[in-house]
Amino acid sequence: SATTDVKDEL
Amino acid sequence: MNIFRLAGDMTHLMSVLVLLLKIHTIKSCAGKSYPCSLCFILLESSSGISLKTQELYALVFATRYLDIFTDFISVYNTIMKLIFLGSSFSIVWYIRRHKIVRRSYDKDQDTFRHFFLVLPCLLLALIINEKFTFKEVLWTFSLYLEAVAILPQLILLQRTRNIDNLTGQYVFLLGAYRALYILNWIYRYFTEPHYVHWITWISGLVQTLLYADFFYYYFSSLKNNVKLKLPA
């Protein structure tokens, strides 16, 4: 399942 | 968070600090009596900093950190975003508006039409992205734009006769940060399942490759202990 890929990188 | 990403963020932060130090040096120079040799050099020769690249980076951060108030990741993440946003916009302001700093900016040499970088990156982001949403397209645009944002600065360096140390350090640190991020992506690919971000990886690789010749001349100048010079 496509996890809501949160942008955790700068 | 892994050591590569932390090193990358710190290197990126260092590049910003070096640039702010350079601007501070130029500012403080004006107050002194003229014969100070450093001041003379700073104010007479252009600072070697490309306003175009600084404006592109301000746009990169503005479009990448749209979620700064909606998605909270960590205190570290928010603070770093604020630092990068604040510093990039204030550097643009200094070079454009500050009565002394603007004098050291050589607009006749910094002629790269960065609009020709913004439009293709925007079009590409509209076509190639992970999700066709406003935030995602702008976020993708910021990745493509950051990959080419250094071009005006590299071209200005080729035209600048004597590149002063702070400018050379600045460009080196800016290139090194993305190289460290590539190590971070490799590390995360092998340690986190489903961690695949082709767009980020390819943009980051292109960005780092654009520094390849600069890195070559930078390390050569260090090794031979000579002034950094880029061939025209």
Short mmCIF file of N, CA and C in Angstrom, two decimals, chain B residues 27-191:
data_model
loop_
_atom_site.label_atom_id
_atom_site.label_comp_id
_atom_site.label_asym_id
_atom_site.label_seq_id
_atom_site.Cartn_x
_atom_site.Cartn_y
_atom_site.Cartn_z
N LYS B 27 30.17 43.81 4.34
CA LYS B 27 29.47 44.89 5.06
C LYS B 27 30.43 45.59 6.03
N SER B 28 31.17 44.78 6.82
CA SER B 28 32.01 45.39 7.87
C SER B 28 33.15 46.15 7.22
N CYS B 29 33.51 45.75 6.02
CA CYS B 29 34.66 46.37 5.35
C CYS B 29 34.38 47.84 5.10
N ALA B 30 33.16 48.17 4.73
CA ALA B 30 32.86 49.55 4.30
C ALA B 30 33.08 50.53 5.43
N GLY B 31 32.91 50.07 6.68
CA GLY B 31 33.04 51.03 7.78
C GLY B 31 34.49 51.41 8.04
N LYS B 32 35.43 50.56 7.57
CA LYS B 32 36.83 50.77 7.94
C LYS B 32 37.47 51.84 7.04
N SER B 33 38.68 52.24 7.47
CA SER B 33 39.43 53.17 6.59
C SER B 33 39.84 52.38 5.36
N TYR B 34 39.97 53.06 4.25
CA TYR B 34 40.08 52.37 2.97
C TYR B 34 41.33 51.50 2.80
N PRO B 35 42.50 51.99 3.31
CA PRO B 35 43.73 51.28 2.92
C PRO B 35 43.74 49.81 3.37
N CYS B 36 42.76 49.38 4.17
CA CYS B 36 42.84 47.96 4.59
C CYS B 36 42.82 47.11 3.31
N SER B 37 43.83 46.30 3.13
CA SER B 37 43.99 45.61 1.84
C SER B 37 42.80 44.69 1.57
N LEU B 38 42.33 43.98 2.61
CA LEU B 38 41.21 43.06 2.36
C LEU B 38 40.01 43.85 1.84
N CYS B 39 39.75 45.01 2.49
CA CYS B 39 38.58 45.78 2.06
C CYS B 39 38.77 46.17 0.60
N PHE B 40 39.98 46.63 0.31
CA PHE B 40 40.23 47.11 -1.06
C PHE B 40 39.90 45.99 -2.04
N ILE B 41 40.41 44.81 -1.72
CA ILE B 41 40.18 43.67 -2.64
C ILE B 41 38.69 43.39 -2.74
N LEU B 42 38.03 43.33 -1.55
CA LEU B 42 36.61 42.96 -1.55
C LEU B 42 35.78 43.97 -2.34
N LEU B 43 36.03 45.25 -2.06
CA LEU B 43 35.13 46.23 -2.68
C LEU B 43 35.49 46.48 -4.14
N GLU B 44 36.77 46.29 -4.46
CA GLU B 44 37.14 46.55 -5.85
C GLU B 44 36.72 45.40 -6.75
N SER B 45 37.02 44.19 -6.30
CA SER B 45 36.68 43.08 -7.21
C SER B 45 35.25 42.64 -6.90
N SER B 46 34.62 41.99 -7.84
CA SER B 46 33.25 41.56 -7.60
C SER B 46 33.27 40.44 -6.56
N SER B 47 32.17 40.27 -5.87
CA SER B 47 32.15 39.26 -4.80
C SER B 47 32.20 37.86 -5.39
N GLY B 48 31.87 37.74 -6.68
CA GLY B 48 31.92 36.41 -7.28
C GLY B 48 30.67 35.59 -6.96
N ILE B 49 29.72 36.21 -6.23
CA ILE B 49 28.50 35.48 -5.90
C ILE B 49 27.43 35.80 -6.95
N SER B 50 26.78 34.74 -7.43
CA SER B 50 25.74 34.94 -8.44
C SER B 50 24.40 35.18 -7.77
N LEU B 51 23.84 36.35 -7.99
CA LEU B 51 22.50 36.65 -7.45
C LEU B 51 21.49 35.70 -8.07
N LYS B 52 21.70 35.35 -9.33
CA LYS B 52 20.76 34.46 -10.03
C LYS B 52 20.64 33.12 -9.29
N THR B 53 21.79 32.57 -8.90
CA THR B 53 21.76 31.29 -8.18
C THR B 53 21.07 31.46 -6.84
N GLN B 54 21.33 32.59 -6.17
CA GLN B 54 20.69 32.82 -4.87
C GLN B 54 19.17 32.93 -5.02
N GLU B 55 18.73 33.56 -6.07
CA GLU B 55 17.28 33.70 -6.31
C GLU B 55 16.67 32.34 -6.63
N LEU B 56 17.40 31.53 -7.41
CA LEU B 56 16.88 30.20 -7.73
C LEU B 56 16.76 29.36 -6.46
N TYR B 57 17.76 29.48 -5.57
CA TYR B 57 17.70 28.69 -4.34
C TYR B 57 16.57 29.16 -3.44
N ALA B 58 16.31 30.47 -3.43
CA ALA B 58 15.17 30.96 -2.62
C ALA B 58 13.88 30.34 -3.15
N LEU B 59 13.78 30.25 -4.47
CA LEU B 59 12.59 29.66 -5.10
C LEU B 59 12.52 28.15 -4.79
N VAL B 60 13.69 27.50 -4.80
CA VAL B 60 13.73 26.07 -4.48
C VAL B 60 13.16 25.83 -3.07
N PHE B 61 13.63 26.60 -2.11
CA PHE B 61 13.17 26.39 -0.72
C PHE B 61 11.70 26.79 -0.57
N ALA B 62 11.29 27.84 -1.27
CA ALA B 62 9.89 28.29 -1.14
C ALA B 62 8.94 27.23 -1.67
N THR B 63 9.35 26.54 -2.74
CA THR B 63 8.45 25.54 -3.32
C THR B 63 8.62 24.17 -2.68
N ARG B 64 9.76 23.97 -2.00
CA ARG B 64 9.95 22.66 -1.38
C ARG B 64 9.36 22.60 0.03
N TYR B 65 9.35 23.72 0.72
CA TYR B 65 8.91 23.71 2.13
C TYR B 65 7.50 24.24 2.30
N LEU B 66 6.64 23.96 1.31
CA LEU B 66 5.25 24.43 1.41
C LEU B 66 4.56 23.78 2.61
N ASP B 67 5.06 22.59 2.99
CA ASP B 67 4.37 21.85 4.05
C ASP B 67 4.94 22.18 5.43
N ILE B 68 5.71 23.26 5.50
CA ILE B 68 6.41 23.53 6.77
C ILE B 68 5.40 23.72 7.91
N PHE B 69 4.22 24.26 7.61
CA PHE B 69 3.26 24.48 8.70
C PHE B 69 2.17 23.43 8.74
N THR B 70 2.13 22.58 7.70
CA THR B 70 1.05 21.56 7.71
C THR B 70 1.56 20.20 8.19
N ASP B 71 2.73 19.77 7.69
CA ASP B 71 3.24 18.46 8.12
C ASP B 71 4.41 18.68 9.08
N PHE B 72 4.21 18.35 10.35
CA PHE B 72 5.31 18.47 11.31
C PHE B 72 6.09 17.16 11.31
N ILE B 73 7.38 17.21 10.98
CA ILE B 73 8.22 16.00 10.97
C ILE B 73 8.98 15.92 12.28
N SER B 74 9.76 16.95 12.58
CA SER B 74 10.54 17.00 13.83
C SER B 74 10.97 18.44 14.05
N VAL B 75 11.42 18.71 15.26
CA VAL B 75 11.90 20.07 15.57
C VAL B 75 13.08 20.40 14.67
N TYR B 76 13.95 19.42 14.54
CA TYR B 76 15.15 19.59 13.69
C TYR B 76 14.74 19.97 12.28
N ASN B 77 13.78 19.25 11.72
CA ASN B 77 13.34 19.46 10.34
C ASN B 77 12.77 20.86 10.17
N THR B 78 11.93 21.27 11.14
CA THR B 78 11.31 22.59 11.04
C THR B 78 12.35 23.70 11.19
N ILE B 79 13.26 23.54 12.14
CA ILE B 79 14.27 24.58 12.36
C ILE B 79 15.16 24.73 11.12
N MET B 80 15.59 23.60 10.56
CA MET B 80 16.46 23.66 9.37
C MET B 80 15.73 24.31 8.20
N LYS B 81 14.44 24.01 8.05
CA LYS B 81 13.67 24.62 6.96
C LYS B 81 13.62 26.13 7.14
N LEU B 82 13.40 26.56 8.38
CA LEU B 82 13.33 28.01 8.65
C LEU B 82 14.68 28.67 8.38
N ILE B 83 15.76 27.98 8.74
CA ILE B 83 17.11 28.53 8.50
C ILE B 83 17.34 28.68 7.00
N PHE B 84 17.03 27.65 6.24
CA PHE B 84 17.28 27.70 4.80
C PHE B 84 16.39 28.73 4.13
N LEU B 85 15.14 28.82 4.55
CA LEU B 85 14.24 29.82 3.96
C LEU B 85 14.72 31.22 4.32
N GLY B 86 14.97 31.41 5.60
CA GLY B 86 15.38 32.75 6.07
C GLY B 86 16.68 33.20 5.44
N SER B 87 17.67 32.32 5.41
CA SER B 87 18.99 32.72 4.90
C SER B 87 18.93 32.98 3.40
N SER B 88 18.23 32.12 2.65
CA SER B 88 18.24 32.29 1.19
C SER B 88 17.55 33.60 0.80
N PHE B 89 16.44 33.92 1.46
CA PHE B 89 15.75 35.18 1.12
C PHE B 89 16.53 36.39 1.60
N SER B 90 17.18 36.27 2.77
CA SER B 90 17.93 37.45 3.24
C SER B 90 19.17 37.68 2.39
N ILE B 91 19.79 36.59 1.88
CA ILE B 91 20.96 36.77 1.00
C ILE B 91 20.53 37.48 -0.29
N VAL B 92 19.38 37.10 -0.82
CA VAL B 92 18.88 37.78 -2.03
C VAL B 92 18.64 39.25 -1.70
N TRP B 93 18.04 39.49 -0.52
CA TRP B 93 17.76 40.89 -0.16
C TRP B 93 19.06 41.68 -0.05
N TYR B 94 20.07 41.09 0.64
CA TYR B 94 21.35 41.80 0.83
C TYR B 94 21.95 42.19 -0.52
N ILE B 95 22.01 41.21 -1.43
CA ILE B 95 22.69 41.48 -2.71
C ILE B 95 21.89 42.49 -3.55
N ARG B 96 20.55 42.43 -3.39
CA ARG B 96 19.72 43.36 -4.19
C ARG B 96 19.63 44.75 -3.55
N ARG B 97 19.48 44.75 -2.22
CA ARG B 97 19.09 46.03 -1.59
C ARG B 97 20.16 46.68 -0.72
N HIS B 98 21.02 45.87 -0.10
CA HIS B 98 21.92 46.48 0.90
C HIS B 98 22.89 47.44 0.21
N LYS B 99 22.98 48.65 0.77
CA LYS B 99 23.70 49.72 0.06
C LYS B 99 25.16 49.38 -0.18
N ILE B 100 25.74 48.53 0.67
CA ILE B 100 27.17 48.23 0.49
C ILE B 100 27.35 46.91 -0.23
N VAL B 101 26.60 45.90 0.19
CA VAL B 101 26.78 44.57 -0.40
C VAL B 101 26.47 44.60 -1.89
N ARG B 102 25.48 45.39 -2.27
CA ARG B 102 25.09 45.40 -3.69
C ARG B 102 26.23 45.93 -4.56
N ARG B 103 27.11 46.76 -3.95
CA ARG B 103 28.22 47.32 -4.74
C ARG B 103 29.21 46.24 -5.15
N SER B 104 29.26 45.17 -4.34
CA SER B 104 30.25 44.12 -4.67
C SER B 104 29.65 43.09 -5.61
N TYR B 105 28.41 43.34 -6.02
CA TYR B 105 27.78 42.39 -6.95
C TYR B 105 27.97 42.89 -8.38
N ASP B 106 28.48 41.99 -9.23
CA ASP B 106 28.80 42.39 -10.59
C ASP B 106 27.70 41.90 -11.54
N LYS B 107 26.65 42.73 -11.73
CA LYS B 107 25.51 42.25 -12.52
C LYS B 107 25.87 42.11 -14.00
N ASP B 108 26.94 42.81 -14.44
CA ASP B 108 27.30 42.69 -15.87
C ASP B 108 27.87 41.30 -16.17
N GLN B 109 28.41 40.64 -15.12
CA GLN B 109 28.97 39.31 -15.35
C GLN B 109 27.94 38.22 -15.07
N ASP B 110 26.99 38.54 -14.17
CA ASP B 110 26.02 37.53 -13.76
C ASP B 110 24.80 37.60 -14.67
N THR B 111 25.00 37.18 -15.91
CA THR B 111 23.97 37.45 -16.93
C THR B 111 23.13 36.24 -17.27
N PHE B 112 23.31 35.12 -16.59
CA PHE B 112 22.58 33.90 -16.93
C PHE B 112 21.07 34.15 -16.79
N ARG B 113 20.31 33.89 -17.86
CA ARG B 113 18.86 34.12 -17.76
C ARG B 113 18.24 32.92 -17.06
N HIS B 114 18.11 33.01 -15.73
CA HIS B 114 17.64 31.85 -14.96
C HIS B 114 16.18 31.51 -15.26
N PHE B 115 15.49 32.45 -15.94
CA PHE B 115 14.11 32.12 -16.34
C PHE B 115 14.11 30.89 -17.25
N PHE B 116 15.19 30.74 -18.03
CA PHE B 116 15.29 29.59 -18.94
C PHE B 116 15.50 28.29 -18.17
N LEU B 117 15.76 28.39 -16.88
CA LEU B 117 15.86 27.16 -16.08
C LEU B 117 14.52 26.90 -15.39
N VAL B 118 13.85 27.98 -14.98
CA VAL B 118 12.62 27.83 -14.20
C VAL B 118 11.52 27.19 -15.04
N LEU B 119 11.33 27.70 -16.25
CA LEU B 119 10.21 27.22 -17.08
C LEU B 119 10.34 25.73 -17.42
N PRO B 120 11.48 25.28 -17.98
CA PRO B 120 11.58 23.85 -18.29
C PRO B 120 11.39 22.96 -17.05
N CYS B 121 11.92 23.43 -15.91
CA CYS B 121 11.76 22.61 -14.67
C CYS B 121 10.28 22.52 -14.31
N LEU B 122 9.56 23.62 -14.49
CA LEU B 122 8.12 23.61 -14.15
C LEU B 122 7.37 22.69 -15.10
N LEU B 123 7.69 22.80 -16.39
CA LEU B 123 7.01 21.93 -17.38
C LEU B 123 7.32 20.47 -17.07
N LEU B 124 8.58 20.19 -16.78
CA LEU B 124 8.97 18.80 -16.51
C LEU B 124 8.25 18.28 -15.27
N ALA B 125 8.11 19.17 -14.27
CA ALA B 125 7.43 18.75 -13.02
C ALA B 125 5.96 18.46 -13.28
N LEU B 126 5.39 19.18 -14.26
CA LEU B 126 3.97 18.93 -14.59
C LEU B 126 3.82 17.58 -15.29
N ILE B 127 4.87 17.15 -15.97
CA ILE B 127 4.79 15.90 -16.73
C ILE B 127 5.25 14.72 -15.88
N ILE B 128 6.45 14.87 -15.29
CA ILE B 128 7.01 13.74 -14.51
C ILE B 128 6.93 14.09 -13.03
N ASN B 129 6.03 13.43 -12.34
CA ASN B 129 5.91 13.63 -10.88
C ASN B 129 5.31 12.37 -10.27
N GLU B 130 5.34 12.30 -8.94
CA GLU B 130 4.81 11.09 -8.29
C GLU B 130 3.30 11.17 -8.13
N LYS B 131 2.78 12.39 -7.95
CA LYS B 131 1.33 12.59 -7.82
C LYS B 131 1.00 13.93 -8.45
N PHE B 132 -0.08 14.00 -9.20
CA PHE B 132 -0.40 15.28 -9.84
C PHE B 132 -1.22 16.14 -8.89
N THR B 133 -0.57 16.61 -7.82
CA THR B 133 -1.27 17.55 -6.92
C THR B 133 -0.41 18.82 -6.86
N PHE B 134 -1.02 19.89 -6.41
CA PHE B 134 -0.35 21.20 -6.37
C PHE B 134 0.98 21.09 -5.61
N LYS B 135 0.90 20.55 -4.38
CA LYS B 135 2.10 20.48 -3.53
C LYS B 135 3.14 19.56 -4.15
N GLU B 136 2.69 18.42 -4.66
CA GLU B 136 3.64 17.43 -5.19
C GLU B 136 4.33 17.96 -6.44
N VAL B 137 3.58 18.65 -7.30
CA VAL B 137 4.19 19.18 -8.53
C VAL B 137 5.21 20.26 -8.16
N LEU B 138 4.88 21.13 -7.21
CA LEU B 138 5.83 22.18 -6.82
C LEU B 138 7.04 21.58 -6.12
N TRP B 139 6.79 20.52 -5.35
CA TRP B 139 7.90 19.86 -4.67
C TRP B 139 8.85 19.24 -5.69
N THR B 140 8.27 18.61 -6.71
CA THR B 140 9.08 18.01 -7.79
C THR B 140 9.81 19.11 -8.56
N PHE B 141 9.10 20.22 -8.80
CA PHE B 141 9.73 21.38 -9.46
C PHE B 141 10.96 21.84 -8.67
N SER B 142 10.83 21.85 -7.33
CA SER B 142 11.97 22.33 -6.52
C SER B 142 13.16 21.39 -6.65
N LEU B 143 12.89 20.10 -6.85
CA LEU B 143 14.00 19.14 -7.02
C LEU B 143 14.71 19.37 -8.34
N TYR B 144 13.92 19.54 -9.41
CA TYR B 144 14.53 19.77 -10.73
C TYR B 144 15.28 21.09 -10.73
N LEU B 145 14.68 22.11 -10.10
CA LEU B 145 15.31 23.44 -10.13
C LEU B 145 16.60 23.44 -9.33
N GLU B 146 16.58 22.73 -8.19
CA GLU B 146 17.81 22.72 -7.38
C GLU B 146 18.94 22.05 -8.13
N ALA B 147 18.59 21.08 -8.99
CA ALA B 147 19.63 20.36 -9.73
C ALA B 147 20.41 21.31 -10.64
N VAL B 148 19.74 22.32 -11.18
CA VAL B 148 20.40 23.23 -12.14
C VAL B 148 20.66 24.62 -11.56
N ALA B 149 20.27 24.84 -10.32
CA ALA B 149 20.37 26.20 -9.75
C ALA B 149 21.80 26.71 -9.68
N ILE B 150 22.78 25.81 -9.63
CA ILE B 150 24.18 26.23 -9.47
C ILE B 150 24.77 26.74 -10.79
N LEU B 151 24.09 26.50 -11.90
CA LEU B 151 24.69 26.85 -13.21
C LEU B 151 25.09 28.32 -13.32
N PRO B 152 24.20 29.28 -12.96
CA PRO B 152 24.65 30.68 -13.06
C PRO B 152 25.91 30.95 -12.23
N GLN B 153 26.01 30.31 -11.08
CA GLN B 153 27.16 30.52 -10.20
C GLN B 153 28.43 29.93 -10.84
N LEU B 154 28.32 28.76 -11.42
CA LEU B 154 29.50 28.13 -12.04
C LEU B 154 29.95 28.96 -13.24
N ILE B 155 29.02 29.48 -14.00
CA ILE B 155 29.38 30.29 -15.17
C ILE B 155 30.02 31.59 -14.72
N LEU B 156 29.49 32.17 -13.63
CA LEU B 156 30.09 33.41 -13.11
C LEU B 156 31.51 33.14 -12.64
N LEU B 157 31.73 31.97 -12.03
CA LEU B 157 33.09 31.64 -11.56
C LEU B 157 34.06 31.54 -12.72
N GLN B 158 33.59 31.03 -13.85
CA GLN B 158 34.49 30.93 -15.01
C GLN B 158 34.89 32.34 -15.47
N ARG B 159 33.99 33.30 -15.25
CA ARG B 159 34.28 34.67 -15.72
C ARG B 159 35.04 35.48 -14.67
N THR B 160 35.03 34.96 -13.44
CA THR B 160 35.69 35.73 -12.36
C THR B 160 37.17 35.42 -12.36
N ARG B 161 37.99 36.46 -12.47
CA ARG B 161 39.44 36.23 -12.54
C ARG B 161 39.92 35.54 -11.28
N ASN B 162 39.86 36.25 -10.13
CA ASN B 162 40.38 35.59 -8.94
C ASN B 162 39.22 35.24 -8.01
N ILE B 163 38.97 33.94 -7.93
CA ILE B 163 37.89 33.44 -7.07
C ILE B 163 38.42 33.47 -5.64
N ASP B 164 37.75 34.24 -4.76
CA ASP B 164 38.29 34.28 -3.40
C ASP B 164 37.86 33.04 -2.63
N ASN B 165 38.59 32.75 -1.58
CA ASN B 165 38.44 31.47 -0.87
C ASN B 165 37.01 31.21 -0.42
N LEU B 166 36.37 32.24 0.17
CA LEU B 166 35.03 31.99 0.72
C LEU B 166 34.06 31.56 -0.39
N THR B 167 34.20 32.15 -1.55
CA THR B 167 33.29 31.78 -2.65
C THR B 167 33.56 30.34 -3.08
N GLY B 168 34.85 29.98 -3.19
CA GLY B 168 35.20 28.61 -3.55
C GLY B 168 34.69 27.62 -2.53
N GLN B 169 34.84 27.97 -1.22
CA GLN B 169 34.35 27.06 -0.17
C GLN B 169 32.84 26.90 -0.28
N TYR B 170 32.19 28.04 -0.53
CA TYR B 170 30.72 28.03 -0.60
C TYR B 170 30.24 27.04 -1.66
N VAL B 171 30.81 27.13 -2.86
CA VAL B 171 30.37 26.26 -3.96
C VAL B 171 30.73 24.81 -3.65
N PHE B 172 31.90 24.62 -3.06
CA PHE B 172 32.32 23.24 -2.73
C PHE B 172 31.34 22.61 -1.74
N LEU B 173 31.02 23.34 -0.67
CA LEU B 173 30.11 22.80 0.36
C LEU B 173 28.72 22.52 -0.21
N LEU B 174 28.31 23.40 -1.13
CA LEU B 174 26.98 23.25 -1.73
C LEU B 174 26.93 21.98 -2.59
N GLY B 175 28.05 21.68 -3.26
CA GLY B 175 28.09 20.46 -4.07
C GLY B 175 28.23 19.24 -3.20
N ALA B 176 29.02 19.37 -2.14
CA ALA B 176 29.30 18.21 -1.27
C ALA B 176 28.03 17.75 -0.54
N TYR B 177 27.17 18.69 -0.20
CA TYR B 177 25.95 18.31 0.57
C TYR B 177 25.09 17.34 -0.22
N ARG B 178 24.94 17.59 -1.52
CA ARG B 178 24.07 16.69 -2.31
C ARG B 178 24.77 15.35 -2.55
N ALA B 179 26.10 15.38 -2.63
CA ALA B 179 26.84 14.11 -2.78
C ALA B 179 26.61 13.25 -1.53
N LEU B 180 26.59 13.89 -0.36
CA LEU B 180 26.33 13.14 0.88
C LEU B 180 24.90 12.62 0.91
N TYR B 181 23.98 13.42 0.31
CA TYR B 181 22.59 12.96 0.26
C TYR B 181 22.46 11.70 -0.59
N ILE B 182 23.30 11.58 -1.62
CA ILE B 182 23.25 10.38 -2.48
C ILE B 182 23.63 9.17 -1.62
N LEU B 183 24.64 9.33 -0.77
CA LEU B 183 25.01 8.22 0.13
C LEU B 183 23.84 7.91 1.06
N ASN B 184 23.16 8.96 1.51
CA ASN B 184 21.98 8.77 2.37
C ASN B 184 20.90 7.95 1.66
N TRP B 185 20.67 8.26 0.37
CA TRP B 185 19.63 7.53 -0.40
C TRP B 185 20.03 6.07 -0.59
N ILE B 186 21.31 5.84 -0.82
CA ILE B 186 21.78 4.44 -0.97
C ILE B 186 21.56 3.70 0.35
N TYR B 187 21.94 4.35 1.45
CA TYR B 187 21.79 3.74 2.77
C TYR B 187 20.31 3.42 3.04
N ARG B 188 19.43 4.38 2.76
CA ARG B 188 18.00 4.17 3.05
C ARG B 188 17.40 3.11 2.13
N TYR B 189 17.92 3.04 0.89
CA TYR B 189 17.40 2.03 -0.04
C TYR B 189 17.66 0.63 0.52
N PHE B 190 18.85 0.43 1.13
CA PHE B 190 19.20 -0.89 1.63
C PHE B 190 18.65 -1.14 3.03
N THR B 191 18.26 -0.09 3.73
CA THR B 191 17.80 -0.35 5.11
C THR B 191 16.30 -0.19 5.27
#
